Coordinates of C-alpha atoms in Angstrom, one line a residue:
Chain T
M622 CA 19.4 -40.8 -67.6
S623 CA 22.4 -41.4 -69.8
S624 CA 24.7 -44.4 -69.3
E625 CA 25.9 -45.2 -65.8
F626 CA 29.0 -43.5 -64.4
K627 CA 32.0 -45.7 -64.8
Y628 CA 35.2 -44.9 -62.9
D629 CA 38.2 -44.6 -65.1
P630 CA 41.5 -44.8 -63.1
E631 CA 43.3 -43.0 -65.9
V632 CA 41.2 -39.8 -65.4
N633 CA 42.1 -37.3 -62.7
Y634 CA 38.7 -36.3 -61.5
D635 CA 40.0 -33.8 -58.9
E636 CA 41.8 -31.9 -61.7
A637 CA 38.7 -32.0 -63.9
T638 CA 36.7 -30.6 -61.0
M639 CA 39.2 -27.8 -60.4
A640 CA 39.5 -27.0 -64.1
Q641 CA 35.7 -26.6 -64.1
Q642 CA 35.9 -24.3 -61.1
R643 CA 38.5 -22.1 -62.8
Q644 CA 36.2 -22.0 -65.8
I645 CA 33.3 -20.8 -63.8
E646 CA 35.5 -18.2 -62.1
K647 CA 36.6 -16.9 -65.5
E648 CA 32.9 -16.5 -66.5
V649 CA 32.0 -14.6 -63.4
A650 CA 35.1 -12.4 -63.9
T651 CA 34.0 -11.2 -67.3
K652 CA 30.6 -10.2 -65.9
Q653 CA 31.5 -8.4 -62.7
Q654 CA 34.6 -6.3 -61.7
L655 CA 36.2 -7.1 -58.4
I656 CA 34.9 -3.8 -57.1
G657 CA 32.4 -2.1 -59.3
P658 CA 31.5 1.6 -59.7
Q659 CA 29.2 3.4 -57.3
E660 CA 25.7 3.1 -58.6
D661 CA 22.3 4.4 -57.5
L662 CA 20.5 2.0 -55.1
S663 CA 17.4 2.1 -57.3
Q664 CA 19.3 -0.2 -59.7
L665 CA 18.8 -2.9 -57.1
E666 CA 15.0 -2.3 -57.2
M667 CA 15.0 -3.0 -60.9
E668 CA 16.9 -6.2 -60.4
F669 CA 14.1 -7.5 -58.1
A670 CA 11.1 -6.2 -60.0
E671 CA 9.8 -9.7 -60.3
D672 CA 10.2 -10.7 -56.7
A673 CA 7.7 -9.2 -54.3
V674 CA 9.5 -9.9 -51.1
Y675 CA 12.9 -8.6 -52.3
F676 CA 11.3 -5.7 -54.0
Q677 CA 9.6 -4.5 -50.8
K678 CA 12.8 -4.9 -48.9
T679 CA 14.8 -3.0 -51.4
K680 CA 12.4 -0.1 -51.1
C681 CA 12.9 -0.2 -47.4
L682 CA 16.7 -0.3 -47.8
Q683 CA 16.5 2.9 -49.9
K684 CA 15.2 4.8 -47.0
K685 CA 18.5 4.3 -45.3
Y686 CA 21.0 4.2 -48.1
S687 CA 21.5 6.0 -51.4
H688 CA 24.2 4.2 -53.3
M689 CA 25.9 0.8 -53.6
R690 CA 29.0 -0.8 -55.1
R691 CA 28.8 -4.3 -56.4
T692 CA 31.7 -6.8 -55.8
R693 CA 32.6 -10.0 -57.6
G694 CA 31.0 -13.1 -56.2
D695 CA 34.2 -15.2 -55.9
G696 CA 33.9 -16.2 -52.2
N697 CA 36.3 -13.4 -51.2
C698 CA 33.6 -10.6 -51.5
F699 CA 33.3 -10.0 -47.8
Y700 CA 37.1 -9.3 -47.4
R701 CA 37.3 -7.3 -50.6
A702 CA 34.2 -5.2 -49.8
F703 CA 35.4 -4.6 -46.3
C704 CA 38.8 -3.6 -47.3
F705 CA 37.8 -1.3 -50.1
A706 CA 34.9 0.4 -48.2
Y707 CA 37.2 1.0 -45.2
F708 CA 40.2 2.2 -47.2
E709 CA 37.8 4.6 -49.0
T710 CA 36.8 6.2 -45.7
L711 CA 40.5 6.4 -44.6
L712 CA 41.2 8.6 -47.6
H713 CA 39.4 11.4 -45.7
N714 CA 40.1 10.5 -42.1
R715 CA 43.6 11.0 -40.9
T716 CA 43.0 10.2 -37.2
E717 CA 41.4 6.9 -38.1
Y718 CA 44.1 6.2 -40.7
D719 CA 46.9 6.7 -38.1
R720 CA 45.1 4.4 -35.6
F721 CA 44.7 1.6 -38.2
K722 CA 48.2 1.9 -39.7
D723 CA 49.6 1.3 -36.2
I724 CA 47.4 -1.8 -35.8
A725 CA 48.3 -3.1 -39.2
A726 CA 52.0 -2.5 -38.7
R727 CA 52.0 -4.4 -35.4
S728 CA 49.8 -7.2 -36.7
K729 CA 52.7 -8.9 -38.4
E730 CA 54.4 -9.7 -35.1
M731 CA 51.1 -11.0 -33.7
L732 CA 50.8 -13.4 -36.7
L733 CA 54.5 -14.5 -36.5
S734 CA 54.1 -15.3 -32.8
L735 CA 51.2 -17.6 -33.7
G736 CA 53.5 -19.6 -35.9
F737 CA 52.6 -18.3 -39.4
P738 CA 55.5 -18.8 -41.8
Q739 CA 57.6 -15.6 -41.9
F740 CA 58.5 -16.1 -45.5
T741 CA 55.0 -15.8 -47.0
L742 CA 53.6 -13.7 -44.2
E743 CA 56.0 -10.9 -44.9
D744 CA 55.2 -10.9 -48.6
F745 CA 51.5 -10.4 -47.9
H746 CA 52.1 -7.9 -45.1
D747 CA 54.4 -5.8 -47.3
V748 CA 51.9 -5.5 -50.1
F749 CA 49.1 -4.7 -47.6
M750 CA 51.2 -1.9 -46.0
E751 CA 52.2 -0.6 -49.5
V752 CA 48.5 -0.1 -50.4
L753 CA 47.9 1.4 -47.0
E754 CA 50.7 3.9 -47.7
K755 CA 49.1 4.8 -50.9
V756 CA 45.8 5.5 -49.0
G757 CA 47.8 7.6 -46.6
S758 CA 49.2 9.7 -49.4
Q759 CA 45.5 10.5 -50.2
C760 CA 45.6 9.0 -53.7
A761 CA 42.7 9.5 -56.0
L762 CA 39.7 7.2 -55.5
D763 CA 40.1 5.9 -59.1
D764 CA 43.7 5.0 -58.2
L765 CA 42.4 2.9 -55.3
L766 CA 39.7 1.4 -57.5
D767 CA 42.4 0.3 -60.0
T768 CA 44.5 -1.3 -57.3
F769 CA 41.5 -3.2 -56.0
N770 CA 40.6 -4.3 -59.6
D771 CA 44.1 -5.6 -60.3
Q772 CA 43.5 -9.2 -59.4
G773 CA 47.0 -9.9 -58.1
H774 CA 47.2 -6.9 -55.8
S775 CA 43.7 -7.3 -54.7
D776 CA 44.1 -10.9 -53.8
Y777 CA 47.2 -10.1 -51.8
L778 CA 45.0 -7.8 -49.6
V779 CA 42.4 -10.5 -49.3
V780 CA 45.0 -13.0 -48.2
Y781 CA 46.3 -10.7 -45.5
L782 CA 42.8 -10.1 -44.1
R783 CA 42.3 -13.9 -44.1
L784 CA 45.5 -14.3 -42.1
L785 CA 44.3 -11.6 -39.7
V786 CA 41.0 -13.3 -39.2
S787 CA 42.7 -16.7 -38.7
G788 CA 45.2 -15.1 -36.3
H789 CA 42.5 -13.5 -34.2
L790 CA 40.4 -16.7 -34.1
Q791 CA 43.4 -18.7 -32.9
K792 CA 44.5 -16.1 -30.4
E793 CA 41.0 -16.1 -28.9
D794 CA 40.7 -19.8 -29.4
E795 CA 38.9 -20.5 -26.2
F796 CA 36.1 -18.0 -26.9
Y797 CA 35.6 -18.9 -30.6
S798 CA 35.6 -22.6 -30.0
N799 CA 32.0 -22.2 -28.9
F800 CA 31.0 -21.0 -32.3
V801 CA 32.8 -23.5 -34.5
E802 CA 30.5 -26.0 -36.0
G803 CA 31.0 -29.7 -36.9
G804 CA 33.2 -30.7 -34.0
R805 CA 36.3 -29.0 -35.4
S806 CA 39.0 -27.2 -33.5
V807 CA 39.5 -23.5 -34.1
Q808 CA 42.7 -24.3 -35.9
E809 CA 41.0 -26.8 -38.2
F810 CA 38.3 -24.3 -38.9
C811 CA 40.9 -21.7 -39.9
S812 CA 42.7 -24.0 -42.3
Q813 CA 39.5 -25.2 -43.8
E814 CA 37.2 -22.1 -43.8
V815 CA 39.4 -19.0 -43.3
E816 CA 42.8 -19.3 -44.9
P817 CA 42.0 -20.9 -48.3
M818 CA 41.0 -18.3 -51.0
G819 CA 37.3 -18.3 -52.0
K820 CA 35.9 -19.7 -48.7
E821 CA 32.9 -17.6 -47.9
S822 CA 32.5 -15.6 -44.7
D823 CA 29.9 -15.9 -41.9
H824 CA 29.2 -14.2 -38.6
I825 CA 32.3 -15.7 -37.0
H826 CA 34.6 -14.3 -39.7
I827 CA 33.0 -10.8 -39.5
S828 CA 33.2 -10.8 -35.8
A829 CA 36.9 -11.8 -35.8
L830 CA 37.9 -9.2 -38.5
T831 CA 36.1 -6.3 -36.8
A832 CA 37.7 -7.3 -33.4
A833 CA 41.2 -7.7 -34.9
T834 CA 41.0 -4.3 -36.8
G835 CA 38.9 -2.3 -34.4
V836 CA 36.7 -1.3 -37.3
S837 CA 32.9 -1.2 -36.8
I838 CA 30.7 -2.4 -39.6
Q839 CA 26.9 -2.7 -40.2
V840 CA 25.6 -5.5 -42.3
E841 CA 22.1 -5.2 -43.8
Y842 CA 20.6 -8.7 -44.3
L843 CA 18.5 -8.8 -47.4
D844 CA 16.9 -12.3 -47.2
R845 CA 13.5 -14.0 -47.1
G846 CA 12.7 -13.1 -43.5
S847 CA 9.0 -12.7 -42.7
D848 CA 8.4 -8.9 -42.7
D849 CA 9.2 -6.1 -45.1
S850 CA 12.1 -4.7 -43.1
V851 CA 15.8 -5.3 -43.7
I852 CA 17.6 -6.5 -40.6
G853 CA 20.8 -4.6 -39.8
H854 CA 23.5 -6.0 -37.5
V855 CA 26.4 -4.0 -36.2
F856 CA 29.7 -5.7 -35.5
P857 CA 31.0 -5.4 -32.8
E858 CA 27.6 -4.9 -31.1
G859 CA 26.9 -1.4 -29.7
T860 CA 29.6 0.4 -31.7
T861 CA 29.1 3.1 -34.3
P862 CA 29.4 1.7 -37.8
Q863 CA 32.2 3.1 -40.1
I864 CA 31.2 1.1 -43.2
Y865 CA 28.0 -0.6 -44.4
L866 CA 27.7 -3.8 -46.3
L867 CA 24.7 -5.4 -48.0
Y868 CA 24.3 -9.1 -47.6
K869 CA 22.2 -11.2 -50.0
P870 CA 22.4 -14.9 -49.4
G871 CA 26.0 -15.9 -50.2
H872 CA 27.2 -12.4 -51.2
Y873 CA 28.3 -9.0 -49.8
D874 CA 28.2 -5.7 -51.6
I875 CA 29.0 -2.2 -50.3
L876 CA 26.4 0.3 -49.2
Y877 CA 26.6 4.1 -48.9
K878 CA 24.3 6.5 -47.0
Chain S
M1236 CA 49.3 -11.8 -62.7
A1237 CA 51.7 -14.4 -64.0
N1238 CA 54.5 -12.2 -62.9
I1239 CA 53.4 -12.6 -59.2
A1240 CA 53.5 -16.4 -59.6
I1241 CA 57.1 -16.3 -61.0
Q1242 CA 58.5 -13.9 -58.5
R1243 CA 57.0 -15.9 -55.7
I1244 CA 58.3 -19.2 -57.0
K1245 CA 61.8 -17.8 -57.5
R1246 CA 61.8 -16.7 -53.8
E1247 CA 60.4 -20.0 -52.7
F1248 CA 63.0 -21.9 -54.6
K1249 CA 65.7 -20.1 -52.6
E1250 CA 63.8 -20.9 -49.4
V1251 CA 63.7 -24.6 -50.1
V1252 CA 67.3 -24.7 -51.2
K1253 CA 68.3 -23.1 -47.9
S1254 CA 66.1 -25.2 -45.7
E1255 CA 67.4 -27.7 -43.2
E1256 CA 65.4 -30.5 -44.9
V1257 CA 67.6 -30.1 -47.9
A1258 CA 70.7 -30.4 -45.7
K1259 CA 69.3 -33.7 -44.6
C1260 CA 68.6 -34.6 -48.2
N1261 CA 64.9 -35.2 -47.4
I1262 CA 63.5 -32.9 -50.0
R1263 CA 64.7 -31.2 -53.1
V1264 CA 63.2 -29.0 -55.9
E1265 CA 64.7 -27.8 -59.1
P1266 CA 63.3 -25.9 -62.1
K1267 CA 62.6 -27.8 -65.3
N1268 CA 62.4 -24.7 -67.5
D1269 CA 63.7 -21.1 -67.3
N1270 CA 60.4 -19.5 -66.4
F1271 CA 59.9 -21.7 -63.3
T1272 CA 56.4 -22.9 -64.3
E1273 CA 57.5 -26.5 -64.2
L1274 CA 59.6 -28.0 -61.4
R1275 CA 60.9 -31.3 -60.4
G1276 CA 60.6 -32.2 -56.8
E1277 CA 62.1 -35.0 -54.8
I1278 CA 61.2 -36.5 -51.5
Q1279 CA 62.8 -39.3 -49.6
G1280 CA 60.6 -42.1 -48.2
P1281 CA 60.2 -41.5 -44.5
P1282 CA 61.9 -43.9 -42.1
E1283 CA 60.0 -46.8 -40.6
T1284 CA 57.5 -46.9 -43.5
P1285 CA 57.5 -49.2 -46.5
Y1286 CA 58.9 -46.3 -48.5
E1287 CA 62.1 -46.0 -46.4
G1288 CA 65.2 -45.6 -48.5
G1289 CA 63.2 -44.8 -51.6
M1290 CA 63.5 -41.5 -53.6
Y1291 CA 60.3 -40.2 -55.1
I1292 CA 60.3 -37.8 -58.0
L1293 CA 57.4 -35.4 -58.4
D1294 CA 56.2 -33.4 -61.3
I1295 CA 55.2 -29.9 -60.1
K1296 CA 53.3 -27.4 -62.4
I1297 CA 52.8 -23.8 -61.2
P1298 CA 49.5 -22.3 -62.4
E1299 CA 49.3 -18.7 -63.6
T1300 CA 47.2 -17.9 -60.5
Y1301 CA 49.8 -19.1 -58.0
P1302 CA 49.9 -18.6 -55.0
F1303 CA 46.2 -18.1 -54.9
N1304 CA 45.6 -21.6 -56.4
P1305 CA 47.7 -24.6 -55.5
P1306 CA 50.5 -26.1 -57.6
K1307 CA 49.6 -29.2 -59.5
V1308 CA 51.6 -32.1 -58.2
Q1309 CA 51.9 -35.7 -59.4
F1310 CA 54.2 -38.6 -58.5
V1311 CA 56.4 -39.6 -61.4
T1312 CA 57.9 -42.5 -59.5
K1313 CA 55.4 -45.3 -59.3
I1314 CA 54.2 -45.9 -55.8
W1315 CA 51.7 -48.2 -53.9
H1316 CA 49.8 -45.9 -51.5
P1317 CA 46.1 -45.4 -50.8
N1318 CA 46.1 -41.7 -51.5
I1319 CA 48.2 -41.8 -54.7
S1320 CA 47.1 -43.4 -57.9
S1321 CA 49.2 -46.4 -58.8
V1322 CA 48.2 -45.7 -62.4
T1323 CA 48.7 -42.0 -62.9
G1324 CA 50.6 -40.8 -59.8
A1325 CA 47.7 -38.4 -59.0
I1326 CA 47.5 -37.4 -55.4
C1327 CA 44.6 -37.0 -53.0
L1328 CA 45.7 -34.4 -50.4
D1329 CA 43.5 -31.6 -49.0
I1330 CA 46.1 -28.8 -49.3
L1331 CA 46.5 -29.6 -53.1
K1332 CA 42.8 -29.0 -53.5
D1333 CA 40.3 -26.9 -51.5
Q1334 CA 42.5 -26.4 -48.5
W1335 CA 45.4 -24.7 -50.2
A1336 CA 46.2 -21.3 -48.7
A1337 CA 48.3 -18.6 -50.3
A1338 CA 50.5 -18.6 -47.2
M1339 CA 51.7 -22.1 -48.0
T1340 CA 54.8 -22.8 -50.0
L1341 CA 56.4 -25.6 -52.1
R1342 CA 58.2 -26.5 -48.9
T1343 CA 54.9 -27.0 -47.2
V1344 CA 53.7 -29.2 -50.1
L1345 CA 56.8 -31.4 -50.1
L1346 CA 56.8 -31.9 -46.3
S1347 CA 53.1 -32.6 -46.4
L1348 CA 53.6 -35.3 -49.0
Q1349 CA 56.3 -36.8 -47.0
A1350 CA 53.9 -36.8 -44.0
L1351 CA 51.3 -38.4 -46.2
L1352 CA 53.7 -41.3 -47.0
A1353 CA 54.1 -41.8 -43.3
A1354 CA 50.4 -41.6 -42.5
A1355 CA 48.0 -42.8 -45.2
E1356 CA 44.3 -41.8 -45.1
P1357 CA 42.6 -44.9 -46.5
D1358 CA 39.1 -43.4 -45.9
D1359 CA 39.8 -40.6 -48.4
P1360 CA 41.5 -42.7 -51.1
Q1361 CA 42.8 -41.8 -54.5
D1362 CA 43.4 -45.4 -55.5
A1363 CA 40.5 -47.6 -54.4
V1364 CA 42.3 -50.9 -55.0
V1365 CA 45.3 -49.9 -52.8
A1366 CA 43.0 -48.5 -50.1
K1367 CA 41.0 -51.8 -50.0
Q1368 CA 44.2 -53.8 -49.5
Y1369 CA 45.4 -51.3 -46.8
K1370 CA 42.1 -51.7 -44.9
E1371 CA 41.7 -55.5 -45.3
N1372 CA 45.2 -56.7 -45.1
L1373 CA 47.7 -54.3 -43.8
E1374 CA 50.6 -56.8 -43.8
M1375 CA 50.0 -57.6 -47.5
F1376 CA 49.8 -53.8 -48.2
N1377 CA 53.2 -53.2 -46.5
T1378 CA 54.8 -56.0 -48.5
T1379 CA 53.4 -54.7 -51.8
A1380 CA 54.4 -51.1 -50.9
R1381 CA 57.9 -52.2 -50.0
H1382 CA 58.2 -54.2 -53.2
W1383 CA 57.2 -51.2 -55.3
A1384 CA 59.6 -48.9 -53.3
N1385 CA 62.4 -51.4 -54.1
V1386 CA 61.6 -51.7 -57.8
Y1387 CA 60.7 -48.2 -58.7
A1388 CA 62.2 -45.9 -56.0
G1389 CA 65.5 -47.6 -55.4
A1390 CA 64.8 -48.7 -51.8
T1391 CA 67.2 -51.4 -50.8
K1392 CA 64.8 -53.9 -49.1
R1393 CA 63.9 -56.6 -51.6
E1394 CA 60.7 -58.7 -51.3
V1395 CA 62.1 -62.0 -52.6
E1396 CA 58.7 -63.7 -52.8
C1397 CA 57.2 -60.9 -54.9
D1398 CA 60.2 -60.9 -57.2
S1399 CA 59.9 -64.6 -57.8
K1400 CA 56.2 -64.5 -58.6
I1401 CA 56.7 -61.7 -61.1
Q1402 CA 59.6 -63.7 -62.6
Q1403 CA 57.2 -66.6 -62.8
L1404 CA 54.7 -64.6 -64.9
K1405 CA 57.4 -63.0 -67.0
N1406 CA 58.6 -66.5 -67.9
M1407 CA 55.2 -67.2 -69.2
G1408 CA 55.4 -64.2 -71.5
F1409 CA 53.6 -61.5 -69.5
E1410 CA 54.9 -57.9 -69.4
E1411 CA 56.6 -57.1 -66.1
H1412 CA 54.6 -54.0 -65.0
K1413 CA 51.4 -55.6 -66.0
A1414 CA 52.3 -58.7 -64.0
R1415 CA 53.2 -56.5 -61.0
V1416 CA 49.9 -54.6 -61.1
A1417 CA 47.8 -57.8 -61.4
L1418 CA 49.7 -59.6 -58.6
S1419 CA 49.6 -56.5 -56.3
T1420 CA 45.8 -56.1 -57.0
Y1421 CA 45.1 -59.8 -56.3
N1422 CA 47.1 -60.1 -53.1
W1423 CA 50.0 -61.9 -54.8
N1424 CA 47.7 -64.8 -55.8
V1425 CA 49.4 -66.0 -59.0
E1426 CA 46.3 -67.8 -60.5
R1427 CA 43.9 -64.9 -59.9
A1428 CA 46.5 -62.4 -61.3
M1429 CA 46.9 -64.5 -64.4
E1430 CA 43.1 -64.8 -64.8
H1431 CA 42.8 -61.1 -64.5
I1432 CA 45.5 -60.4 -67.2
L1433 CA 43.9 -62.9 -69.6
T1434 CA 40.4 -61.5 -69.3

């Protein structure tokens, strides 16, 4: 080991840590778009050629799905993957579009009533509705991809979904308090694990987002479980999935049948 | 990207200016340059704290990725507080680090800092020396914090004993701020403070 760490009161260690984080984010950003192009699922097989367990599972996954879209691993991938995959389906489904637009429009009042600050909430809600309008005008898929790959716009969408999740958890506080770990209140959980950008998503986030939006999703879990199969889980349970996501420990991508 | 940050700050700026806290003169914010990337904040020390009557100036830098990343905030006015460095003015506050959320605003930040002055969190310190004093000798901490508030932030309550001990060291040729730091660190024990400065 090199010389022992000596605390220097002149140095701001928090800022140093944050600067390092920004640097890592920049490196990730150059390697992967926020939402990548659709690619053949066999690409995934090549990625895991050296890993017997994952290789087998990828084979198995290919029986159910044909394509995938990679997303950037920035801690927001679940929200971004969900939003893009769902908006993509809305381009061709007017009935579902109308249903969701109504929910999205009314969600602002729900969040305001929970005490979210009007000033910033409106900002995020406006941009979310703007992009939704664009989807309603049946814009080209490339146009939607551009919007999602424009960091500023894209992050506005992520923020709004984070607020929706936080709002739903707090509204159903009594139910969700059973699932919050570490002796925290639902509100604490929301301000620590939901509202800040870059905080990863777990079952509880997925469950809240699907409940708040009425959108059904199926997540395929690609992990080191014992057998060769890939376990799929539908949220909310018993519904018919509208979009499919692939989970690899710590990350979500989009799947297509 | 940077455009989002500037638009947002301009709007927030109006929000703070219009807020009721401004009417009460508790918080203020003004731009330091035309493109709103550097701001000067002001918060008043909360009543019934050692900081009462003091006015604290803050240096606020808006990152290009705002509001998705937090603003960088530091105290310009010197302050004796467990969660603020007495050396650099750096702040230890969760919402300025990993618990920042894009729905928060400058107003949230200034009000949270004011709340931090009223309720220190010595178990999550920025300044270990101050935190130690806070935990081991709260009365001594309050005296020291009041003295710093009087000298640096314009609070009216003088700590006569502190003033005279600093004068004592100044008379011996020591620089004032150095003397203050040493005395504050060594619980106003003149011999130990001198020993510290001389080593």
